[in-house]
């Protein structure tokens, strides 16, 4: 691979305490076009240290690990390398794990039975600034947020979203990516990206999923 090609590749760090899974995933991702695996680690502390030194674009992070859990490592990595996108890899489809991952700054959440194609696509999607969560998990996420939603405070003034922004947010909440949202609303992907960026700025949040969480809590979405 040439240097110019390498510069355009997504730099990935794999952190998982299951050696066979970690080595296998590293090997398979290494042959994917546009992906450059810059390191692997077997626990959350080592993963955080390696992330700080390697500054990867994307970190694939197991939820359950010794020494430092994936959730704790996610928070630490986001502090050390704010630009890094975190994808949680797990055998668990529990709503609580999913919710904690989102709160900790994760941009994606994949089950370990995902195909290598799905993992590679997730890496590319989150590197491009999008969130990655399957529609079925998105439903669980929304349900979890709705259960936690309580009218404990007044809406913060000045954070009203436009009708178009609410439309975009509703579609984000269903697990759709930018391309799918653009198709549904008959607008360009760039326009969708701009809307998402404006939504995050208005709500002072860091990820699409955090915006959905906020919107559900503040009853900004007309969800069933």
Short mmCIF file of C-alpha atoms in Angstrom, two decimals:
data_model
loop_
_atom_site.label_atom_id
_atom_site.label_comp_id
_atom_site.label_asym_id
_atom_site.label_seq_id
_atom_site.Cartn_x
_atom_site.Cartn_y
_atom_site.Cartn_z
CA UNK A 1 0.00 0.00 0.00
CA UNK A 2 1.39 3.40 -0.94
CA UNK A 3 1.84 6.17 1.60
CA UNK A 4 -0.92 8.24 0.00
CA UNK A 5 -3.32 5.30 0.18
CA UNK A 6 -2.31 4.66 3.76
CA UNK A 7 -2.97 8.31 4.65
CA UNK A 8 -6.54 7.89 3.45
CA UNK A 9 -7.07 4.64 5.34
CA UNK A 10 -9.12 4.49 8.52
CA UNK A 11 -6.74 3.78 11.42
CA UNK A 12 -8.25 1.13 13.68
CA UNK A 13 -7.38 -0.17 17.16
CA UNK A 14 -8.86 -3.50 18.33
CA UNK A 15 -9.35 -3.98 22.10
CA UNK A 16 -10.69 -7.34 23.32
CA UNK A 17 -9.59 -9.75 26.05
CA UNK A 18 -10.46 -12.85 23.97
CA UNK A 19 -7.20 -13.43 22.12
CA UNK A 20 -8.54 -15.66 19.35
CA UNK A 21 -11.38 -13.27 18.58
CA UNK A 22 -9.07 -10.23 18.72
CA UNK A 23 -6.37 -11.77 16.52
CA UNK A 24 -8.94 -13.08 14.06
CA UNK A 25 -10.70 -9.73 13.79
CA UNK A 26 -7.37 -7.92 13.40
CA UNK A 27 -6.29 -10.28 10.62
CA UNK A 28 -9.59 -10.02 8.74
CA UNK A 29 -9.77 -6.23 9.03
CA UNK A 30 -6.17 -5.88 7.87
CA UNK A 31 -7.07 -7.13 4.40
CA UNK A 32 -10.10 -4.83 4.08
CA UNK A 33 -9.61 -1.98 1.62
CA UNK A 34 -9.21 1.41 3.26
CA UNK A 35 -8.64 0.03 6.77
CA UNK A 36 -5.29 0.06 8.58
CA UNK A 37 -5.13 -1.79 11.93
CA UNK A 38 -2.62 0.18 14.02
CA UNK A 39 -2.66 -2.03 17.11
CA UNK A 40 -4.47 -4.45 19.39
CA UNK A 41 -4.84 -4.69 23.16
CA UNK A 42 -6.14 -7.31 25.58
CA UNK A 43 -7.67 -5.16 28.32
CA UNK A 44 -9.14 -1.73 28.91
CA UNK A 45 -6.08 -0.16 30.52
CA UNK A 46 -3.71 -1.33 27.78
CA UNK A 47 -6.27 -0.26 25.20
CA UNK A 48 -6.51 3.25 26.64
CA UNK A 49 -2.71 3.62 26.72
CA UNK A 50 -2.36 2.34 23.16
CA UNK A 51 -5.13 4.66 21.95
CA UNK A 52 -3.35 7.63 23.51
CA UNK A 53 -0.10 6.81 21.71
CA UNK A 54 -1.47 5.55 18.37
CA UNK A 55 -4.33 8.09 18.02
CA UNK A 56 -6.58 5.78 15.98
CA UNK A 57 -9.59 7.03 14.02
CA UNK A 58 -11.77 4.16 15.24
CA UNK A 59 -11.52 1.87 18.29
CA UNK A 60 -13.31 -1.49 18.36
CA UNK A 61 -13.89 -2.07 22.05
CA UNK A 62 -15.25 -5.10 23.90
CA UNK A 63 -17.83 -4.22 26.56
CA UNK A 64 -16.79 -6.80 29.17
CA UNK A 65 -13.04 -6.89 29.94
CA UNK A 66 -10.77 -7.31 32.97
CA UNK A 67 -8.91 -4.46 34.70
CA UNK A 68 -11.05 -1.78 33.04
CA UNK A 69 -14.43 -2.45 31.45
CA UNK A 70 -15.20 -1.40 27.92
CA UNK A 71 -17.56 1.30 29.21
CA UNK A 72 -14.82 2.71 31.48
CA UNK A 73 -12.24 2.42 28.68
CA UNK A 74 -14.62 4.18 26.30
CA UNK A 75 -14.79 7.19 28.61
CA UNK A 76 -11.01 7.19 29.15
CA UNK A 77 -10.23 6.89 25.43
CA UNK A 78 -12.64 9.71 24.56
CA UNK A 79 -10.84 11.89 27.12
CA UNK A 80 -7.39 10.93 25.81
CA UNK A 81 -8.28 11.04 22.10
CA UNK A 82 -11.49 13.07 21.64
CA UNK A 83 -11.41 12.57 17.86
CA UNK A 84 -11.48 8.76 18.15
CA UNK A 85 -14.77 7.06 17.28
CA UNK A 86 -15.68 4.12 19.51
CA UNK A 87 -17.56 1.03 18.36
CA UNK A 88 -18.58 -1.30 21.18
CA UNK A 89 -18.32 -5.00 20.31
CA UNK A 90 -20.26 -7.32 22.55
CA UNK A 91 -22.13 -10.57 22.93
CA UNK A 92 -24.74 -8.65 24.93
CA UNK A 93 -27.84 -7.08 23.43
CA UNK A 94 -28.97 -5.84 26.84
CA UNK A 95 -30.54 -2.38 26.72
CA UNK A 96 -28.62 -1.25 29.83
CA UNK A 97 -25.25 -1.99 28.20
CA UNK A 98 -26.35 -0.17 25.07
CA UNK A 99 -27.50 2.85 27.05
CA UNK A 100 -24.27 3.02 29.07
CA UNK A 101 -22.21 2.75 25.88
CA UNK A 102 -24.04 5.70 24.34
CA UNK A 103 -23.67 7.76 27.51
CA UNK A 104 -19.95 7.02 27.47
CA UNK A 105 -19.54 8.43 23.98
CA UNK A 106 -19.72 5.33 21.77
CA UNK A 107 -20.60 6.01 18.14
CA UNK A 108 -21.53 2.43 17.32
CA UNK A 109 -22.72 -0.78 18.93
CA UNK A 110 -22.25 -4.17 17.25
CA UNK A 111 -22.94 -7.69 18.41
CA UNK A 112 -20.04 -10.12 18.11
CA UNK A 113 -21.99 -12.37 15.75
CA UNK A 114 -21.82 -9.61 13.12
CA UNK A 115 -20.10 -10.55 9.86
CA UNK A 116 -16.66 -9.13 9.02
CA UNK A 117 -18.37 -7.15 6.24
CA UNK A 118 -20.70 -5.58 8.82
CA UNK A 119 -17.78 -4.72 11.12
CA UNK A 120 -15.77 -3.21 8.26
CA UNK A 121 -18.77 -1.18 7.13
CA UNK A 122 -19.33 0.01 10.70
CA UNK A 123 -15.71 1.20 10.85
CA UNK A 124 -16.15 3.19 7.65
CA UNK A 125 -19.50 4.65 8.70
CA UNK A 126 -18.39 5.91 12.12
CA UNK A 127 -15.10 7.20 10.67
CA UNK A 128 -17.29 9.31 8.38
CA UNK A 129 -18.96 10.86 11.42
CA UNK A 130 -22.12 8.76 11.51
CA UNK A 131 -23.47 6.51 14.21
CA UNK A 132 -23.91 2.80 13.61
CA UNK A 133 -26.59 0.81 15.32
CA UNK A 134 -28.86 -1.82 13.86
CA UNK A 135 -32.56 -0.87 13.56
CA UNK A 136 -33.51 -3.59 16.06
CA UNK A 137 -31.06 -2.21 18.62
CA UNK A 138 -32.23 1.33 17.84
CA UNK A 139 -35.73 0.29 18.90
CA UNK A 140 -34.33 -1.06 22.18
CA UNK A 141 -32.38 2.15 22.68
CA UNK A 142 -35.48 4.29 22.21
CA UNK A 143 -37.47 2.05 24.56
CA UNK A 144 -34.77 2.37 27.22
CA UNK A 145 -34.74 6.17 26.91
CA UNK A 146 -38.53 6.33 27.05
CA UNK A 147 -38.55 4.30 30.28
CA UNK A 148 -36.06 6.74 31.80
CA UNK A 149 -37.85 9.82 30.52
CA UNK A 150 -39.28 11.90 33.34
CA UNK A 151 -40.60 15.48 33.24
CA UNK A 152 -38.10 16.60 35.89
CA UNK A 153 -37.13 19.91 34.33
CA UNK A 154 -38.34 22.62 32.04
CA UNK A 155 -37.19 22.67 28.42
CA UNK A 156 -34.07 24.74 28.05
CA UNK A 157 -34.89 27.93 26.13
CA UNK A 158 -33.32 28.54 22.75
CA UNK A 159 -32.80 24.87 21.93
CA UNK A 160 -35.86 24.44 19.75
CA UNK A 161 -35.15 22.48 16.61
CA UNK A 162 -36.67 23.38 13.24
CA UNK A 163 -39.30 21.10 11.73
CA UNK A 164 -36.74 19.76 9.25
CA UNK A 165 -34.25 19.07 12.05
CA UNK A 166 -36.95 17.19 13.94
CA UNK A 167 -37.67 15.15 10.79
CA UNK A 168 -33.99 14.26 10.53
CA UNK A 169 -33.82 13.40 14.22
CA UNK A 170 -36.86 11.12 13.98
CA UNK A 171 -35.19 9.21 11.13
CA UNK A 172 -31.89 9.01 13.03
CA UNK A 173 -33.90 7.49 15.89
CA UNK A 174 -35.01 4.63 13.65
CA UNK A 175 -31.39 3.64 12.94
CA UNK A 176 -31.21 5.12 9.44
CA UNK A 177 -27.91 6.42 8.08
CA UNK A 178 -27.36 9.69 6.21
CA UNK A 179 -27.92 8.17 2.77
CA UNK A 180 -31.23 6.61 3.80
CA UNK A 181 -32.38 9.84 5.47
CA UNK A 182 -31.45 11.84 2.36
CA UNK A 183 -33.49 9.45 0.20
CA UNK A 184 -36.52 9.62 2.53
CA UNK A 185 -36.51 13.42 2.67
CA UNK A 186 -35.46 14.00 -0.98
CA UNK A 187 -32.42 16.03 0.04
CA UNK A 188 -28.67 15.54 -0.40
CA UNK A 189 -26.42 13.63 2.03
CA UNK A 190 -24.48 16.85 2.64
CA UNK A 191 -27.70 18.58 3.66
CA UNK A 192 -28.42 15.73 6.08
CA UNK A 193 -24.90 16.07 7.54
CA UNK A 194 -25.46 19.81 7.99
CA UNK A 195 -28.77 19.21 9.76
CA UNK A 196 -27.18 16.63 12.09
CA UNK A 197 -24.31 19.00 12.87
CA UNK A 198 -26.77 21.81 13.63
CA UNK A 199 -28.81 19.51 15.88
CA UNK A 200 -25.72 18.53 17.88
CA UNK A 201 -24.59 22.16 18.18
CA UNK A 202 -28.02 23.33 19.34
CA UNK A 203 -28.29 20.55 21.91
CA UNK A 204 -24.59 20.78 22.88
CA UNK A 205 -24.13 17.05 22.38
CA UNK A 206 -21.38 14.92 20.85
CA UNK A 207 -23.08 12.14 18.92
CA UNK A 208 -26.22 11.36 16.98
CA UNK A 209 -27.33 8.82 19.55
CA UNK A 210 -26.89 11.30 22.38
CA UNK A 211 -29.14 13.67 20.43
CA UNK A 212 -31.82 10.98 20.20
CA UNK A 213 -31.48 10.29 23.94
CA UNK A 214 -31.88 13.99 24.71
CA UNK A 215 -34.84 14.33 22.34
CA UNK A 216 -36.71 11.44 23.93
CA UNK A 217 -36.08 12.72 27.45
CA UNK A 218 -37.23 16.21 26.49
CA UNK A 219 -40.21 14.81 24.55
CA UNK A 220 -39.13 16.44 21.30
CA UNK A 221 -40.02 13.33 19.28
CA UNK A 222 -43.50 12.04 18.55
CA UNK A 223 -42.72 8.42 19.29
CA UNK A 224 -45.37 5.71 19.72
#
